[in-house]
Coordinates of C-alpha atoms and ligand atoms in Angstrom, one line a residue:
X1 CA 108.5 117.3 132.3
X2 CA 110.1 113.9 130.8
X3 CA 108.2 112.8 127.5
X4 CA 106.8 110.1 129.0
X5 CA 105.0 112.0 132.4
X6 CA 104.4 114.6 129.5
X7 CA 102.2 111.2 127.6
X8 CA 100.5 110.3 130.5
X9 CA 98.8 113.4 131.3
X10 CA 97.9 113.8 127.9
X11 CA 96.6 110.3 127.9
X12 CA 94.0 111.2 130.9
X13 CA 92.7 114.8 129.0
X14 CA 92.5 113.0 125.7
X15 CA 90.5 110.5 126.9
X16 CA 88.4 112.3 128.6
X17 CA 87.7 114.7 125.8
X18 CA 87.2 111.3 123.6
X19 CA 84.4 109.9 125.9
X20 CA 82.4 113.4 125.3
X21 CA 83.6 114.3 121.3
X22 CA 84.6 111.1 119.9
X23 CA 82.9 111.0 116.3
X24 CA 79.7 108.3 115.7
X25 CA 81.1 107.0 112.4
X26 CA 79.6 103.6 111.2
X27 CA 82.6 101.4 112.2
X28 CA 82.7 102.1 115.6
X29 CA 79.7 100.7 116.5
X30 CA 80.8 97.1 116.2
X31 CA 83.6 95.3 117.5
X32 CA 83.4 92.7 114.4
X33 CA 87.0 92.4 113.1
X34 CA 85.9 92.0 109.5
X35 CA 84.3 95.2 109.5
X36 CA 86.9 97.0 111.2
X37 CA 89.7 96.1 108.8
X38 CA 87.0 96.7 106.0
X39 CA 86.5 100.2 107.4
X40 CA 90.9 100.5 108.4
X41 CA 91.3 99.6 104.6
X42 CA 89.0 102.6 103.1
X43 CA 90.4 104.8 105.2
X44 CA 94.2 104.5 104.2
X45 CA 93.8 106.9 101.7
X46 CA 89.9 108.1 101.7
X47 CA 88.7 110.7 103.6
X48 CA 86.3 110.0 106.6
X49 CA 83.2 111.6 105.1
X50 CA 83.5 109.8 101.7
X51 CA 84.3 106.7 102.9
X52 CA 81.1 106.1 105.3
X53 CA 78.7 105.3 102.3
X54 CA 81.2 103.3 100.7
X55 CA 81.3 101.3 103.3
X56 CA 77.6 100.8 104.3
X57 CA 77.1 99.7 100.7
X58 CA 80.4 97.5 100.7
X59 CA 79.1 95.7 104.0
X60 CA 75.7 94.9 102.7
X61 CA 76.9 93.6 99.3
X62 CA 79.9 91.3 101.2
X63 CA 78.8 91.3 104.9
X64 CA 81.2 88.2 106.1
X65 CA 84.7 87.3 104.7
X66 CA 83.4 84.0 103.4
X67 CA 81.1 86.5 100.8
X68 CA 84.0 88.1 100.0
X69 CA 86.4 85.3 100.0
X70 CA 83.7 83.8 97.4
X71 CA 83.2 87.0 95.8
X72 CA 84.6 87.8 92.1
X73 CA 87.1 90.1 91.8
X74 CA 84.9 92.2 89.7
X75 CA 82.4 92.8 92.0
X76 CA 84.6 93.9 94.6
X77 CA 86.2 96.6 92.5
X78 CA 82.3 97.9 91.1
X79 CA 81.9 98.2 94.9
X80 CA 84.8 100.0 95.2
X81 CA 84.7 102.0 91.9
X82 CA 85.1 106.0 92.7
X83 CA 87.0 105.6 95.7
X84 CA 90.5 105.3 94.1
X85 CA 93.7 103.4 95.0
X86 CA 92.5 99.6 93.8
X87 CA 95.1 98.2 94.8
X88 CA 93.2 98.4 98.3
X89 CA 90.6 96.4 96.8
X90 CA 92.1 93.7 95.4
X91 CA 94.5 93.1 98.3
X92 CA 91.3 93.0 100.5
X93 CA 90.0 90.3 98.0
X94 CA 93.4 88.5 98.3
X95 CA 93.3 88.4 102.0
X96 CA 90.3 87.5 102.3
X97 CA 90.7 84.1 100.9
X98 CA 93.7 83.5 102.4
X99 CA 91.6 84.4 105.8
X100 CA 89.4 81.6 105.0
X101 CA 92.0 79.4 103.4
X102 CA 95.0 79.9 106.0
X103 CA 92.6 80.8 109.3
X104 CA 89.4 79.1 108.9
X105 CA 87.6 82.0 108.3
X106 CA 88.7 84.1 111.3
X107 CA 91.1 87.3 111.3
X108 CA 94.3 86.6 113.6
X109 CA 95.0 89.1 116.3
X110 CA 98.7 89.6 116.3
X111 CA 99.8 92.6 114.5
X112 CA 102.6 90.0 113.1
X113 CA 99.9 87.9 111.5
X114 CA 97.6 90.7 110.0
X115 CA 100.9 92.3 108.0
X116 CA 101.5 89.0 106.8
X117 CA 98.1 89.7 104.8
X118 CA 98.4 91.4 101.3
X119 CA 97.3 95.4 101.8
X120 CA 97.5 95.2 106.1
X121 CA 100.8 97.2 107.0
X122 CA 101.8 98.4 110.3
X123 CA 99.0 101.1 111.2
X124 CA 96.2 99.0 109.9
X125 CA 97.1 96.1 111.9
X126 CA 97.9 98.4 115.1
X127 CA 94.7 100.0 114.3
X128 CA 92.8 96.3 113.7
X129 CA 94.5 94.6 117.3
X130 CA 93.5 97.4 119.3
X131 CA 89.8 98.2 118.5
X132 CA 88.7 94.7 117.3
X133 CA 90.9 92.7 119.2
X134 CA 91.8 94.9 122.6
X135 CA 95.4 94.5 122.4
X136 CA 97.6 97.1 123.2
X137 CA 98.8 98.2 120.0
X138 CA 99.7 101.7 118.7
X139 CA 99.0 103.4 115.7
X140 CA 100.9 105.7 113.9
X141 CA 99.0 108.0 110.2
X142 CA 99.0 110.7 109.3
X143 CA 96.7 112.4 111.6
X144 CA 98.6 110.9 114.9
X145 CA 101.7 111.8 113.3
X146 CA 101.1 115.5 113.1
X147 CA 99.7 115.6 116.8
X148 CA 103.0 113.6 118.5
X149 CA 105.5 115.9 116.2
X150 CA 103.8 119.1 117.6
X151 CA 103.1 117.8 121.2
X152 CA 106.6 116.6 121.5
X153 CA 108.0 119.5 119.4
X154 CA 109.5 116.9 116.9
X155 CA 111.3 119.4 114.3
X156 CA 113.0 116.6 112.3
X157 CA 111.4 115.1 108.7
X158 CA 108.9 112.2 109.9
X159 CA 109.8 110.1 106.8
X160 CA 113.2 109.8 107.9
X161 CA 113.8 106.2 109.9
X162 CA 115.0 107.7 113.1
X163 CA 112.0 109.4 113.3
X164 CA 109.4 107.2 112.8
X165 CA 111.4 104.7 115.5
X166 CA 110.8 107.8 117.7
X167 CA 106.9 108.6 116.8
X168 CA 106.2 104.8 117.4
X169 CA 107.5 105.0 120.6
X170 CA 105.5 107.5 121.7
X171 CA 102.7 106.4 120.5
X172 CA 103.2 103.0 121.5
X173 CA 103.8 105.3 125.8
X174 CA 100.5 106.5 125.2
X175 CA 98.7 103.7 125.9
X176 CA 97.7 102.5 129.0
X177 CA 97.2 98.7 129.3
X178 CA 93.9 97.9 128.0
X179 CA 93.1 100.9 126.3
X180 CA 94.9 101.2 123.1
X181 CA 91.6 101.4 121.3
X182 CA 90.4 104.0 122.9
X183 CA 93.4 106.4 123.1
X184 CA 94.1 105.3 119.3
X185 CA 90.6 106.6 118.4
X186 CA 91.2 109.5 120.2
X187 CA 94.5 110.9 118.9
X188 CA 93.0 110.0 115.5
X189 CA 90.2 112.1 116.1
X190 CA 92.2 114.9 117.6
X191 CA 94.3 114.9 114.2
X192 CA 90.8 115.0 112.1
X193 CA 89.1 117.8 114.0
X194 CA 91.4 119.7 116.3
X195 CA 94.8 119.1 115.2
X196 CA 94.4 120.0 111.8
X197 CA 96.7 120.4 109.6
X198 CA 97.4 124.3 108.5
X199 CA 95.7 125.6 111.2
X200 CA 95.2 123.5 114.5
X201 CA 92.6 124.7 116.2
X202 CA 94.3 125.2 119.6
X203 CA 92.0 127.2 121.9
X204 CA 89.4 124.2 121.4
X205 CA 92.2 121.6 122.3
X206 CA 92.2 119.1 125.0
X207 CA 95.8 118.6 125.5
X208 CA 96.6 122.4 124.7
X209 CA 98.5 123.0 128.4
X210 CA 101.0 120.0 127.5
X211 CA 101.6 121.0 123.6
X212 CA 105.2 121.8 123.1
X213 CA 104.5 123.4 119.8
X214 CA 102.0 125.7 120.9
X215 CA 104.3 126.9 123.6
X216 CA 106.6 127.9 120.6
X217 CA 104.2 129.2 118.6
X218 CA 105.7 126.6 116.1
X219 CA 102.1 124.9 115.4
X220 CA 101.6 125.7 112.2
X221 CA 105.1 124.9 111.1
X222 CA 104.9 121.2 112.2
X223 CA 105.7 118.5 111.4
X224 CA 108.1 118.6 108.9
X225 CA 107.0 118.8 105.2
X226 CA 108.6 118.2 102.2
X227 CA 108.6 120.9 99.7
X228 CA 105.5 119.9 97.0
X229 CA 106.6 119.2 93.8
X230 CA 104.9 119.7 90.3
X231 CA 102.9 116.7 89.2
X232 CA 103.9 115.5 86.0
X233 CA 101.6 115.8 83.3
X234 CA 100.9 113.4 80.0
X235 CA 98.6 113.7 77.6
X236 CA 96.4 110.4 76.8
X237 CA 93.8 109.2 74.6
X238 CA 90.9 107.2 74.3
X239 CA 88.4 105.5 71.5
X240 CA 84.9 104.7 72.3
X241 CA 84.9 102.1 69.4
X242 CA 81.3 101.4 68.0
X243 CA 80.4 98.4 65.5
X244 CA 77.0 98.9 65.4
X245 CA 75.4 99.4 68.6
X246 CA 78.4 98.0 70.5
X247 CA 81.6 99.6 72.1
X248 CA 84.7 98.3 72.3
X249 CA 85.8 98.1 76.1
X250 CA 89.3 96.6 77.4
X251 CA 90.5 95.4 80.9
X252 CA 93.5 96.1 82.3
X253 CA 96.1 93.9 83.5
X254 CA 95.9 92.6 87.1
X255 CA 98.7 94.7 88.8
X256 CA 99.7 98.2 88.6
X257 CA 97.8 101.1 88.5
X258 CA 94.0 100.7 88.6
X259 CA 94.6 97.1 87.4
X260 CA 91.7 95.0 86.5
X261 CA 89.3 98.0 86.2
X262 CA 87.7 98.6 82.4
X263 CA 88.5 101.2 80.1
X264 CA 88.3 102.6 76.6
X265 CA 91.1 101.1 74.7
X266 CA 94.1 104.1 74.4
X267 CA 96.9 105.3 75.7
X268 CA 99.8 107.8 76.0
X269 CA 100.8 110.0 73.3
X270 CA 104.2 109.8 72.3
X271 CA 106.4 113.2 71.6
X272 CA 105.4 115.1 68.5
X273 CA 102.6 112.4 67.6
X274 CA 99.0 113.5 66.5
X275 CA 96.1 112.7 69.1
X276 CA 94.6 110.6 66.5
X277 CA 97.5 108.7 64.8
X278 CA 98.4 108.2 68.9
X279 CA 95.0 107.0 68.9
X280 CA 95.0 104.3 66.0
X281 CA 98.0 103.0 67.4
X282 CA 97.6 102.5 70.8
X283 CA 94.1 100.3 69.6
X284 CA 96.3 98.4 67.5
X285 CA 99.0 97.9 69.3
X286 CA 96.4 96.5 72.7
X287 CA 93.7 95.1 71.2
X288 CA 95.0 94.1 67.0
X289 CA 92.0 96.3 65.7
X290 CA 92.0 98.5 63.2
X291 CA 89.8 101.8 63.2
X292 CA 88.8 105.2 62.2
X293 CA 88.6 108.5 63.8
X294 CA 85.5 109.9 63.3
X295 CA 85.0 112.7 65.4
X296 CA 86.2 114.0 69.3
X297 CA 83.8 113.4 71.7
X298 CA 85.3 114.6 75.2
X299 CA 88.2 116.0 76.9
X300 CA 88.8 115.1 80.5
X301 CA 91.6 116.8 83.4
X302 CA 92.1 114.1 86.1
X303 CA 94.8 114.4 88.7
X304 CA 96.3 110.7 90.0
X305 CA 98.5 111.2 93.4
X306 CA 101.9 111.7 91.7
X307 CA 101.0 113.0 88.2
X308 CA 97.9 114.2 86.0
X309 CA 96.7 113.3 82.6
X310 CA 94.3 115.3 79.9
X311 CA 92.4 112.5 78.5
X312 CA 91.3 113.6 74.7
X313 CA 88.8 111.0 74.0
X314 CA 87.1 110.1 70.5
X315 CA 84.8 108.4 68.6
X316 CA 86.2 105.8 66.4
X317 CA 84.0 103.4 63.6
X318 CA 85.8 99.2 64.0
X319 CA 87.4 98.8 60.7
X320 CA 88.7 95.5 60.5
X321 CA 90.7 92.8 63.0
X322 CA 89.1 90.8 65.5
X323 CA 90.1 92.1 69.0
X324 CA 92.0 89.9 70.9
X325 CA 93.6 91.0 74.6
X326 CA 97.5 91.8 73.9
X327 CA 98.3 94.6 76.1
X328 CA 95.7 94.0 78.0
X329 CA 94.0 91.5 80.4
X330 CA 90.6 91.1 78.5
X331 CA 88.1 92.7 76.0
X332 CA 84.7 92.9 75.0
X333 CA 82.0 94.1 72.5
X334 CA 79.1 95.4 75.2
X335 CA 76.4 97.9 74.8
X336 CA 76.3 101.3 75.8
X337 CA 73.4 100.5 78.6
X338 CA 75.3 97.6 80.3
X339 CA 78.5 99.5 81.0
X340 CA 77.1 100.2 84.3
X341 CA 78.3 96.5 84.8
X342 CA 81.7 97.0 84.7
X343 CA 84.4 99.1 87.1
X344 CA 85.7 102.2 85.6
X345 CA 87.8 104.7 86.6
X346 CA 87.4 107.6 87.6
X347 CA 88.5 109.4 84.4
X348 CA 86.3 107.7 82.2
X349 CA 83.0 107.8 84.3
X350 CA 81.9 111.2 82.0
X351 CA 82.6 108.8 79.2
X352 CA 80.4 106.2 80.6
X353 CA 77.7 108.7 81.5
X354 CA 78.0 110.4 78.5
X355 CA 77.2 107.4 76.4
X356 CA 74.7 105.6 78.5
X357 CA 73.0 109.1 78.7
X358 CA 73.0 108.8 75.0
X359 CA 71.4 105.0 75.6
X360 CA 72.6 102.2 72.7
Ligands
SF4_1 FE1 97.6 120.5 118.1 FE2 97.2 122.9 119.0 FE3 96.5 120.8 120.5 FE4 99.0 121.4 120.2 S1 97.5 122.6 121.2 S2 98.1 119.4 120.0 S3 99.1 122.1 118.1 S4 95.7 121.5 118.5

């Protein structure tokens, strides 16, 4: 059987299965583009389950591009705060004005277009042409990745360019003209609950007679993975800085990692350098304050995609300087009760709790 008679019939059975199993999840009862890409953007690196409330919530708060075209960056990344990767957020909040600034408000349709829009690459416009827009447009993640390399028995690393040309183009034979959205959906869904990743759940599966993998017996082996590394680890501190019943609170620059979300003023300790003198330094060094250690308050483990940190975090009493923002974007004197207002992230939301727990 040639790949591409192999495609077809998996095509039919997968579609067919689809029409019976395909998940309800909240973005696929609409066709409105806005809320497809909304949803497309979440789920680049947020599971399924997590990201349906997320986005209920996100929808209400900015329910048209123009609302969050108009929107302040700040409230898009509260609305976002907890799901990770903010980078997402802010792109979203990029594009959107340049939807309403360069296309009146409207999304474009060609895949071209949409990756010519901050935080849209190649599988979230696929993904965006063929369900809002019914184009016939491929996708290729994780999840459809996994499926094509053990349908097609595809032993070679996925990352590598040769490969991906290949995957694309099988994806890409999949679809039958007029039906990309539905045979996207479908192989996505097949990755999520049958395809799985250590172990695919093959007596279940649709397409199971056509599988080149399970044939083998190779299913568990692909695709191709690289061998984990350890995440690098660095130690990092923080000062909850009080002058009377005020904290200390900086913002952090635009770009980077978890840029423009709030935090305690801190940062990394340096070889061989106490927590606290790491401490006093770091505050001086971003913000031109002085202050005093006065006791520890919290440590915190928090894993980031390619390293983790221990957070030590500390009490500190101001001492002198009036803060201005130097390695940093902005800061501010607020109480303990109104840092609900503000994005944090994740590793300093037991900080946040702790202290508006405490009330101030
Ligand atoms: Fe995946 Fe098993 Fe189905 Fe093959 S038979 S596509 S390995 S679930």
């Amino acid at each position: 059987m040639t790949d591409r008679q192999r495609g077809a019939r998996v095509r039919v059975a997968l579609s067919a299965w689809y029409r019976r199993n395909g998940r309800d999840l909240p973005w696929r009862n609409t066709r409105d583009p806005y809320a497809i890409w909304v949803s497309e953007v979440m789920l680049q690196q947020t599971r399924v389950g997590a990201v349906a409330p997320y986005y209920r919530r996100f929808l209400q708060r900015f329910p048209d591009v123009h609302v969050l075209a108009r929107a302040r960056l700040q409230s898009v990344l509260k609305a976002w705060e907890g799901m990770g990767y903010y980078s997402r957020a802010r792109n979203l909040h990029r594009a959107a004005r340049l939807v309403v600034s360069r296309f009146g408000g409207q999304l474009p349709r060609s895949p071209e277009e949409l990756m010519g829009l901050p935080g849209i690459g190649r599988y979230t416009a696929g993904a965006i042409a063929s369900i809002a827009f019914g184009l016939d447009e491929p996708v290729l993640d994780g999840n459809v990745t996994r499926v094509l390399a053990r349908l097609f028995r595809i032993r070679a690393n996925p990352k590598e360019a040769v490969v991906q040309r290949k995957l694309w183009g099988l994806a890409r034979q999949m679809i039958p003209p007029g039906k990309a959205g539905l045979v996207n959906q479908a192989m996505m869904d097949l990755g999520a609950v049958v395809c799985v990743p250590r172990v695919p759940r093959c007596p279940a599966c649709p397409v199971r007679r056509y599988c080149l993998a399970l044939a083998r017996g190779e299913q568990s082996a692909l695709p191709h993975k690289d061998k984990p590394r350890p995440l690098p680890h660095e130690t990092v501190v923080a000062g909850v800085i009080w002058k009377g019943n005020r904290i200390l609170i900086d913002q952090r620059k635009p770009r980077g990692l978890l840029g423009g979300l709030w935090e305690f003023p801190g940062g990394k300790v340096k070889r061989g350098e106490r927590l606290t003198d790491a401490l006093v330094r770091e505050v001086r060094e971003e913000l031109g304050v002085e202050v005093e250690v006065v006791g520890r308050l919290v440590r915190v483990n928090h894993a980031y995609t390619h390293f983790r940190i221990t957070l030590h975090v500390f009490e500190c009493r101001y001492v002198s300087g009036a803060p201005r923002a130097i390695g940093c974007a902005a800061c501010k004197w607020v109480r303990a009760g109104d840092l609900g207002r503000y994005p944090f992230p994740k590793a300093n939301h037991r900080i946040v709790e702790m202290l508006r727990g405490g009330g101030g």
